[in-house]
Amino acid sequence: MQVAVLGLGRFGSHLAEALDDLGHEVLAIDLDESNVHELAPRVTDARIADITDIDALRALALAEVDVAVVATADLEASVLAMMNLKQLNVEMVYAKASSDRHQRILRLLGAKRVIRPERDGAERFAHIIQVASASDFLPLTDSYGIGIFPIPATWVRQTVGWVMERVGNRRMIAIVRGDEVLISPVMTEEVQVGDRFVFSAPDQQLGEPLDGQRRT
């Protein structure tokens, strides 16, 4: 997939590098020469250009990308970049906002999704603290999520059915076993050393320690 990242501050640079690591063809764009040169070795292509200038974006063939991300937090620059991308008929556009007002404007301009990294990250971290026994957590709503849990040593060689009798209302989604993911494992599946369980449940229930675990 061809992805253009417009704006190479800390967020945009990290995003561009992460997308490249995932195997996407990344075009990173910024007016700051030092930002572009620093990132250039780590992405497919990095160019110095003004993201508020539609002719500059047209010259970089932005109309041909599959996805564009407006990663600058500057209100005026992001609004102009969004308008340029829409004029170039880029259908899939994501954007970063720095305030509620900024977020509303970008949505009105047609952004598929608008994120606010500091706020969204803080809210996710609050959920992680709530579900302290999870090694990772994904909130699905304000009070319901999915967590990945290391298993207590006493569960090794027990069956999934045995485990499910001891985890309350948690729903098992998968077992992560090394690089393998067992989706909806059968009740007779035997737990192995190093397994991690993926459960979904209300946060309060996910936050309860698993058998043999204690809150830290």
PDB file of N, CA and C in Angstrom, residues 44-127:
ATOM      1  N   THR A  44      10.644   4.675   2.302  1.00  0.00           N
ATOM      2  CA  THR A  44      10.793   4.485   0.859  1.00  0.00           C
ATOM      3  C   THR A  44      11.268   5.750   0.163  1.00  0.00           C
ATOM      4  N   ASP A  45      10.627   6.868   0.507  1.00  0.00           N
ATOM      5  CA  ASP A  45      10.966   8.140  -0.139  1.00  0.00           C
ATOM      6  C   ASP A  45      10.628   9.273   0.819  1.00  0.00           C
ATOM      7  N   ALA A  46      11.477  10.279   0.873  1.00  0.00           N
ATOM      8  CA  ALA A  46      11.234  11.455   1.717  1.00  0.00           C
ATOM      9  C   ALA A  46      11.539  12.696   0.893  1.00  0.00           C
ATOM     10  N   ARG A  47      10.598  13.647   0.888  1.00  0.00           N
ATOM     11  CA  ARG A  47      10.739  14.819   0.033  1.00  0.00           C
ATOM     12  C   ARG A  47      10.511  16.112   0.811  1.00  0.00           C
ATOM     13  N   ILE A  48      11.252  17.141   0.407  1.00  0.00           N
ATOM     14  CA  ILE A  48      11.066  18.477   0.969  1.00  0.00           C
ATOM     15  C   ILE A  48      10.002  19.183   0.137  1.00  0.00           C
ATOM     16  N   ALA A  49       8.892  19.529   0.771  1.00  0.00           N
ATOM     17  CA  ALA A  49       7.810  20.203   0.049  1.00  0.00           C
ATOM     18  C   ALA A  49       6.871  20.863   1.043  1.00  0.00           C
ATOM     19  N   ASP A  50       6.151  21.857   0.553  1.00  0.00           N
ATOM     20  CA  ASP A  50       5.163  22.575   1.357  1.00  0.00           C
ATOM     21  C   ASP A  50       3.819  21.863   1.226  1.00  0.00           C
ATOM     22  N   ILE A  51       3.338  21.279   2.312  1.00  0.00           N
ATOM     23  CA  ILE A  51       2.099  20.491   2.242  1.00  0.00           C
ATOM     24  C   ILE A  51       0.867  21.374   2.030  1.00  0.00           C
ATOM     25  N   THR A  52       1.026  22.698   2.193  1.00  0.00           N
ATOM     26  CA  THR A  52      -0.098  23.608   1.946  1.00  0.00           C
ATOM     27  C   THR A  52      -0.165  24.061   0.490  1.00  0.00           C
ATOM     28  N   ASP A  53       0.792  23.632  -0.311  1.00  0.00           N
ATOM     29  CA  ASP A  53       0.877  24.028  -1.724  1.00  0.00           C
ATOM     30  C   ASP A  53       0.389  22.868  -2.593  1.00  0.00           C
ATOM     31  N   ILE A  54      -0.765  23.020  -3.190  1.00  0.00           N
ATOM     32  CA  ILE A  54      -1.336  21.919  -3.963  1.00  0.00           C
ATOM     33  C   ILE A  54      -0.477  21.557  -5.166  1.00  0.00           C
ATOM     34  N   ASP A  55       0.185  22.527  -5.768  1.00  0.00           N
ATOM     35  CA  ASP A  55       1.046  22.227  -6.913  1.00  0.00           C
ATOM     36  C   ASP A  55       2.228  21.359  -6.498  1.00  0.00           C
ATOM     37  N   ALA A  56       2.759  21.609  -5.302  1.00  0.00           N
ATOM     38  CA  ALA A  56       3.863  20.791  -4.796  1.00  0.00           C
ATOM     39  C   ALA A  56       3.401  19.358  -4.561  1.00  0.00           C
ATOM     40  N   LEU A  57       2.206  19.198  -4.024  1.00  0.00           N
ATOM     41  CA  LEU A  57       1.677  17.852  -3.782  1.00  0.00           C
ATOM     42  C   LEU A  57       1.341  17.153  -5.094  1.00  0.00           C
ATOM     43  N   ARG A  58       0.828  17.907  -6.037  1.00  0.00           N
ATOM     44  CA  ARG A  58       0.521  17.325  -7.350  1.00  0.00           C
ATOM     45  C   ARG A  58       1.801  16.835  -8.032  1.00  0.00           C
ATOM     46  N   ALA A  59       2.878  17.594  -7.892  1.00  0.00           N
ATOM     47  CA  ALA A  59       4.158  17.210  -8.497  1.00  0.00           C
ATOM     48  C   ALA A  59       4.716  15.935  -7.884  1.00  0.00           C
ATOM     49  N   LEU A  60       4.332  15.650  -6.637  1.00  0.00           N
ATOM     50  CA  LEU A  60       4.782  14.427  -5.966  1.00  0.00           C
ATOM     51  C   LEU A  60       3.823  13.261  -6.185  1.00  0.00           C
ATOM     52  N   ALA A  61       2.867  13.441  -7.079  1.00  0.00           N
ATOM     53  CA  ALA A  61       1.899  12.386  -7.440  1.00  0.00           C
ATOM     54  C   ALA A  61       1.075  11.922  -6.248  1.00  0.00           C
ATOM     55  N   LEU A  62       0.672  12.868  -5.399  1.00  0.00           N
ATOM     56  CA  LEU A  62      -0.148  12.508  -4.238  1.00  0.00           C
ATOM     57  C   LEU A  62      -1.486  11.906  -4.645  1.00  0.00           C
ATOM     58  N   ALA A  63      -1.960  12.247  -5.832  1.00  0.00           N
ATOM     59  CA  ALA A  63      -3.245  11.708  -6.286  1.00  0.00           C
ATOM     60  C   ALA A  63      -3.201  10.194  -6.459  1.00  0.00           C
ATOM     61  N   GLU A  64      -2.008   9.616  -6.515  1.00  0.00           N
ATOM     62  CA  GLU A  64      -1.872   8.185  -6.774  1.00  0.00           C
ATOM     63  C   GLU A  64      -1.725   7.349  -5.509  1.00  0.00           C
ATOM     64  N   VAL A  65      -1.613   7.974  -4.336  1.00  0.00           N
ATOM     65  CA  VAL A  65      -1.414   7.192  -3.118  1.00  0.00           C
ATOM     66  C   VAL A  65      -2.731   6.563  -2.672  1.00  0.00           C
ATOM     67  N   ASP A  66      -2.616   5.469  -1.921  1.00  0.00           N
ATOM     68  CA  ASP A  66      -3.808   4.799  -1.389  1.00  0.00           C
ATOM     69  C   ASP A  66      -4.336   5.499  -0.141  1.00  0.00           C
ATOM     70  N   VAL A  67      -3.400   5.971   0.679  1.00  0.00           N
ATOM     71  CA  VAL A  67      -3.756   6.599   1.958  1.00  0.00           C
ATOM     72  C   VAL A  67      -2.849   7.797   2.182  1.00  0.00           C
ATOM     73  N   ALA A  68      -3.414   8.861   2.726  1.00  0.00           N
ATOM     74  CA  ALA A  68      -2.611  10.011   3.143  1.00  0.00           C
ATOM     75  C   ALA A  68      -2.904  10.306   4.607  1.00  0.00           C
ATOM     76  N   VAL A  69      -1.865  10.704   5.326  1.00  0.00           N
ATOM     77  CA  VAL A  69      -2.013  11.072   6.734  1.00  0.00           C
ATOM     78  C   VAL A  69      -1.500  12.491   6.917  1.00  0.00           C
ATOM     79  N   VAL A  70      -2.380  13.380   7.358  1.00  0.00           N
ATOM     80  CA  VAL A  70      -1.972  14.746   7.679  1.00  0.00           C
ATOM     81  C   VAL A  70      -1.513  14.731   9.132  1.00  0.00           C
ATOM     82  N   ALA A  71      -0.196  14.738   9.327  1.00  0.00           N
ATOM     83  CA  ALA A  71       0.369  14.486  10.651  1.00  0.00           C
ATOM     84  C   ALA A  71       0.830  15.740  11.369  1.00  0.00           C
ATOM     85  N   THR A  72       0.629  16.903  10.776  1.00  0.00           N
ATOM     86  CA  THR A  72       1.015  18.134  11.454  1.00  0.00           C
ATOM     87  C   THR A  72      -0.073  18.562  12.428  1.00  0.00           C
ATOM     88  N   ALA A  73       0.338  19.132  13.560  1.00  0.00           N
ATOM     89  CA  ALA A  73      -0.629  19.612  14.550  1.00  0.00           C
ATOM     90  C   ALA A  73      -1.015  21.063  14.306  1.00  0.00           C
ATOM     91  N   ASP A  74      -0.337  21.723  13.371  1.00  0.00           N
ATOM     92  CA  ASP A  74      -0.642  23.120  13.074  1.00  0.00           C
ATOM     93  C   ASP A  74      -2.003  23.218  12.379  1.00  0.00           C
ATOM     94  N   LEU A  75      -2.894  24.010  12.955  1.00  0.00           N
ATOM     95  CA  LEU A  75      -4.268  24.075  12.463  1.00  0.00           C
ATOM     96  C   LEU A  75      -4.347  24.523  11.010  1.00  0.00           C
ATOM     97  N   GLU A  76      -3.734  25.645  10.697  1.00  0.00           N
ATOM     98  CA  GLU A  76      -3.828  26.180   9.338  1.00  0.00           C
ATOM     99  C   GLU A  76      -3.202  25.235   8.322  1.00  0.00           C
ATOM    100  N   ALA A  77      -2.027  24.717   8.646  1.00  0.00           N
ATOM    101  CA  ALA A  77      -1.340  23.821   7.710  1.00  0.00           C
ATOM    102  C   ALA A  77      -2.139  22.544   7.481  1.00  0.00           C
ATOM    103  N   SER A  78      -2.708  21.985   8.536  1.00  0.00           N
ATOM    104  CA  SER A  78      -3.452  20.735   8.376  1.00  0.00           C
ATOM    105  C   SER A  78      -4.747  20.955   7.597  1.00  0.00           C
ATOM    106  N   VAL A  79      -5.410  22.084   7.829  1.00  0.00           N
ATOM    107  CA  VAL A  79      -6.636  22.388   7.085  1.00  0.00           C
ATOM    108  C   VAL A  79      -6.332  22.548   5.597  1.00  0.00           C
ATOM    109  N   LEU A  80      -5.294  23.305   5.272  1.00  0.00           N
ATOM    110  CA  LEU A  80      -4.931  23.496   3.866  1.00  0.00           C
ATOM    111  C   LEU A  80      -4.492  22.184   3.224  1.00  0.00           C
ATOM    112  N   ALA A  81      -3.741  21.373   3.968  1.00  0.00           N
ATOM    113  CA  ALA A  81      -3.314  20.074   3.439  1.00  0.00           C
ATOM    114  C   ALA A  81      -4.522  19.180   3.172  1.00  0.00           C
ATOM    115  N   MET A  82      -5.490  19.172   4.103  1.00  0.00           N
ATOM    116  CA  MET A  82      -6.710  18.386   3.905  1.00  0.00           C
ATOM    117  C   MET A  82      -7.449  18.837   2.652  1.00  0.00           C
ATOM    118  N   MET A  83      -7.590  20.138   2.484  1.00  0.00           N
ATOM    119  CA  MET A  83      -8.284  20.668   1.308  1.00  0.00           C
ATOM    120  C   MET A  83      -7.557  20.289   0.020  1.00  0.00           C
ATOM    121  N   ASN A  84      -6.231  20.337   0.062  1.00  0.00           N
ATOM    122  CA  ASN A  84      -5.444  19.956  -1.116  1.00  0.00           C
ATOM    123  C   ASN A  84      -5.645  18.489  -1.465  1.00  0.00           C
ATOM    124  N   LEU A  85      -5.628  17.640  -0.457  1.00  0.00           N
ATOM    125  CA  LEU A  85      -5.779  16.205  -0.696  1.00  0.00           C
ATOM    126  C   LEU A  85      -7.158  15.885  -1.261  1.00  0.00           C
ATOM    127  N   LYS A  86      -8.164  16.556  -0.758  1.00  0.00           N
ATOM    128  CA  LYS A  86      -9.509  16.334  -1.281  1.00  0.00           C
ATOM    129  C   LYS A  86      -9.612  16.814  -2.730  1.00  0.00           C
ATOM    130  N   GLN A  87      -8.946  17.927  -3.028  1.00  0.00           N
ATOM    131  CA  GLN A  87      -8.959  18.442  -4.401  1.00  0.00           C
ATOM    132  C   GLN A  87      -8.216  17.501  -5.346  1.00  0.00           C
ATOM    133  N   LEU A  88      -7.228  16.776  -4.796  1.00  0.00           N
ATOM    134  CA  LEU A  88      -6.484  15.796  -5.590  1.00  0.00           C
ATOM    135  C   LEU A  88      -7.176  14.435  -5.621  1.00  0.00           C
ATOM    136  N   ASN A  89      -8.364  14.366  -4.999  1.00  0.00           N
ATOM    137  CA  ASN A  89      -9.188  13.146  -4.993  1.00  0.00           C
ATOM    138  C   ASN A  89      -8.546  11.980  -4.248  1.00  0.00           C
ATOM    139  N   VAL A  90      -7.794  12.299  -3.198  1.00  0.00           N
ATOM    140  CA  VAL A  90      -7.293  11.243  -2.313  1.00  0.00           C
ATOM    141  C   VAL A  90      -8.441  10.867  -1.384  1.00  0.00           C
ATOM    142  N   GLU A  91      -8.948   9.659  -1.518  1.00  0.00           N
ATOM    143  CA  GLU A  91     -10.169   9.285  -0.799  1.00  0.00           C
ATOM    144  C   GLU A  91      -9.918   8.935   0.663  1.00  0.00           C
ATOM    145  N   MET A  92      -8.813   8.261   0.936  1.00  0.00           N
ATOM    146  CA  MET A  92      -8.556   7.776   2.292  1.00  0.00           C
ATOM    147  C   MET A  92      -7.566   8.711   2.978  1.00  0.00           C
ATOM    148  N   VAL A  93      -8.085   9.608   3.816  1.00  0.00           N
ATOM    149  CA  VAL A  93      -7.235  10.583   4.494  1.00  0.00           C
ATOM    150  C   VAL A  93      -7.452  10.493   6.000  1.00  0.00           C
ATOM    151  N   TYR A  94      -6.366  10.308   6.723  1.00  0.00           N
ATOM    152  CA  TYR A  94      -6.380  10.348   8.187  1.00  0.00           C
ATOM    153  C   TYR A  94      -5.678  11.633   8.616  1.00  0.00           C
ATOM    154  N   ALA A  95      -5.981  12.081   9.827  1.00  0.00           N
ATOM    155  CA  ALA A  95      -5.380  13.339  10.260  1.00  0.00           C
ATOM    156  C   ALA A  95      -5.166  13.366  11.766  1.00  0.00           C
ATOM    157  N   LYS A  96      -4.239  14.230  12.172  1.00  0.00           N
ATOM    158  CA  LYS A  96      -3.934  14.461  13.580  1.00  0.00           C
ATOM    159  C   LYS A  96      -4.487  15.823  13.971  1.00  0.00           C
ATOM    160  N   ALA A  97      -5.085  15.899  15.164  1.00  0.00           N
ATOM    161  CA  ALA A  97      -5.618  17.167  15.664  1.00  0.00           C
ATOM    162  C   ALA A  97      -5.013  17.489  17.018  1.00  0.00           C
ATOM    163  N   SER A  98      -5.022  18.776  17.347  1.00  0.00           N
ATOM    164  CA  SER A  98      -4.455  19.221  18.621  1.00  0.00           C
ATOM    165  C   SER A  98      -5.516  19.711  19.601  1.00  0.00           C
ATOM    166  N   SER A  99      -6.786  19.761  19.160  1.00  0.00           N
ATOM    167  CA  SER A  99      -7.859  20.238  20.034  1.00  0.00           C
ATOM    168  C   SER A  99      -9.191  19.716  19.522  1.00  0.00           C
ATOM    169  N   ASP A 100     -10.242  19.861  20.337  1.00  0.00           N
ATOM    170  CA  ASP A 100     -11.581  19.447  19.904  1.00  0.00           C
ATOM    171  C   ASP A 100     -12.014  20.227  18.668  1.00  0.00           C
ATOM    172  N   ARG A 101     -11.745  21.526  18.661  1.00  0.00           N
ATOM    173  CA  ARG A 101     -12.117  22.378  17.520  1.00  0.00           C
ATOM    174  C   ARG A 101     -11.390  21.930  16.261  1.00  0.00           C
ATOM    175  N   HIS A 102     -10.104  21.681  16.391  1.00  0.00           N
ATOM    176  CA  HIS A 102      -9.295  21.202  15.270  1.00  0.00           C
ATOM    177  C   HIS A 102      -9.853  19.880  14.749  1.00  0.00           C
ATOM    178  N   GLN A 103     -10.210  18.999  15.662  1.00  0.00           N
ATOM    179  CA  GLN A 103     -10.750  17.697  15.290  1.00  0.00           C
ATOM    180  C   GLN A 103     -12.064  17.841  14.515  1.00  0.00           C
ATOM    181  N   ARG A 104     -12.952  18.706  14.983  1.00  0.00           N
ATOM    182  CA  ARG A 104     -14.234  18.916  14.301  1.00  0.00           C
ATOM    183  C   ARG A 104     -14.032  19.451  12.888  1.00  0.00           C
ATOM    184  N   ILE A 105     -13.103  20.381  12.743  1.00  0.00           N
ATOM    185  CA  ILE A 105     -12.841  20.966  11.420  1.00  0.00           C
ATOM    186  C   ILE A 105     -12.340  19.903  10.448  1.00  0.00           C
ATOM    187  N   LEU A 106     -11.400  19.087  10.899  1.00  0.00           N
ATOM    188  CA  LEU A 106     -10.840  18.055  10.023  1.00  0.00           C
ATOM    189  C   LEU A 106     -11.896  17.031   9.625  1.00  0.00           C
ATOM    190  N   ARG A 107     -12.789  16.714  10.545  1.00  0.00           N
ATOM    191  CA  ARG A 107     -13.873  15.791  10.204  1.00  0.00           C
ATOM    192  C   ARG A 107     -14.801  16.404   9.156  1.00  0.00           C
ATOM    193  N   LEU A 108     -15.111  17.677   9.330  1.00  0.00           N
ATOM    194  CA  LEU A 108     -15.971  18.361   8.361  1.00  0.00           C
ATOM    195  C   LEU A 108     -15.330  18.409   6.976  1.00  0.00           C
ATOM    196  N   LEU A 109     -14.000  18.436   6.956  1.00  0.00           N
ATOM    197  CA  LEU A 109     -13.281  18.475   5.680  1.00  0.00           C
ATOM    198  C   LEU A 109     -13.147  17.096   5.044  1.00  0.00           C
ATOM    199  N   GLY A 110     -13.613  16.063   5.751  1.00  0.00           N
ATOM    200  CA  GLY A 110     -13.661  14.739   5.142  1.00  0.00           C
ATOM    201  C   GLY A 110     -12.629  13.741   5.605  1.00  0.00           C
ATOM    202  N   ALA A 111     -11.920  14.021   6.704  1.00  0.00           N
ATOM    203  CA  ALA A 111     -10.961  13.040   7.215  1.00  0.00           C
ATOM    204  C   ALA A 111     -11.697  11.772   7.633  1.00  0.00           C
ATOM    205  N   LYS A 112     -11.179  10.632   7.226  1.00  0.00           N
ATOM    206  CA  LYS A 112     -11.809   9.358   7.584  1.00  0.00           C
ATOM    207  C   LYS A 112     -11.759   9.146   9.086  1.00  0.00           C
ATOM    208  N   ARG A 113     -10.641   9.489   9.679  1.00  0.00           N
ATOM    209  CA  ARG A 113     -10.503   9.393  11.133  1.00  0.00           C
ATOM    210  C   ARG A 113      -9.520  10.448  11.596  1.00  0.00           C
ATOM    211  N   VAL A 114      -9.826  11.061  12.725  1.00  0.00           N
ATOM    212  CA  VAL A 114      -8.946  12.072  13.305  1.00  0.00           C
ATOM    213  C   VAL A 114      -8.498  11.590  14.674  1.00  0.00           C
ATOM    214  N   ILE A 115      -7.195  11.601  14.904  1.00  0.00           N
ATOM    215  CA  ILE A 115      -6.680  11.166  16.195  1.00  0.00           C
ATOM    216  C   ILE A 115      -6.041  12.336  16.926  1.00  0.00           C
ATOM    217  N   ARG A 116      -6.041  12.220  18.238  1.00  0.00           N
ATOM    218  CA  ARG A 116      -5.338  13.177  19.091  1.00  0.00           C
ATOM    219  C   ARG A 116      -4.404  12.356  19.970  1.00  0.00           C
ATOM    220  N   PRO A 117      -3.157  12.164  19.547  1.00  0.00           N
ATOM    221  CA  PRO A 117      -2.258  11.203  20.186  1.00  0.00           C
ATOM    222  C   PRO A 117      -2.096  11.370  21.690  1.00  0.00           C
ATOM    223  N   GLU A 118      -1.932  12.599  22.163  1.00  0.00           N
ATOM    224  CA  GLU A 118      -1.720  12.778  23.597  1.00  0.00           C
ATOM    225  C   GLU A 118      -2.961  12.378  24.382  1.00  0.00           C
ATOM    226  N   ARG A 119      -4.126  12.855  23.956  1.00  0.00           N
ATOM    227  CA  ARG A 119      -5.360  12.515  24.663  1.00  0.00           C
ATOM    228  C   ARG A 119      -5.675  11.026  24.532  1.00  0.00           C
ATOM    229  N   ASP A 120      -5.616  10.510  23.291  1.00  0.00           N
ATOM    230  CA  ASP A 120      -5.943   9.107  23.068  1.00  0.00           C
ATOM    231  C   ASP A 120      -4.969   8.198  23.802  1.00  0.00           C
ATOM    232  N   GLY A 121      -3.678   8.577  23.786  1.00  0.00           N
ATOM    233  CA  GLY A 121      -2.678   7.784  24.489  1.00  0.00           C
ATOM    234  C   GLY A 121      -2.890   7.805  25.989  1.00  0.00           C
ATOM    235  N   ALA A 122      -3.261   8.964  26.529  1.00  0.00           N
ATOM    236  CA  ALA A 122      -3.500   9.075  27.969  1.00  0.00           C
ATOM    237  C   ALA A 122      -4.705   8.241  28.386  1.00  0.00           C
ATOM    238  N   GLU A 123      -5.772   8.269  27.574  1.00  0.00           N
ATOM    239  CA  GLU A 123      -6.958   7.483  27.895  1.00  0.00           C
ATOM    240  C   GLU A 123      -6.657   5.991  27.839  1.00  0.00           C
ATOM    241  N   ARG A 124      -5.869   5.584  26.841  1.00  0.00           N
ATOM    242  CA  ARG A 124      -5.512   4.167  26.739  1.00  0.00           C
ATOM    243  C   ARG A 124      -4.653   3.752  27.928  1.00  0.00           C
ATOM    244  N   PHE A 125      -3.737   4.639  28.341  1.00  0.00           N
ATOM    245  CA  PHE A 125      -2.875   4.316  29.473  1.00  0.00           C
ATOM    246  C   PHE A 125      -3.686   4.209  30.756  1.00  0.00           C
ATOM    247  N   ALA A 126      -4.731   5.034  30.887  1.00  0.00           N
ATOM    248  CA  ALA A 126      -5.602   4.942  32.058  1.00  0.00           C
ATOM    249  C   ALA A 126      -6.272   3.573  32.118  1.00  0.00           C
ATOM    250  N   HIS A 127      -6.701   3.067  30.952  1.00  0.00           N
ATOM    251  CA  HIS A 127      -7.292   1.728  30.907  1.00  0.00           C
ATOM    252  C   HIS A 127      -6.258   0.667  31.276  1.00  0.00           C
TER     253      HIS A 127
END
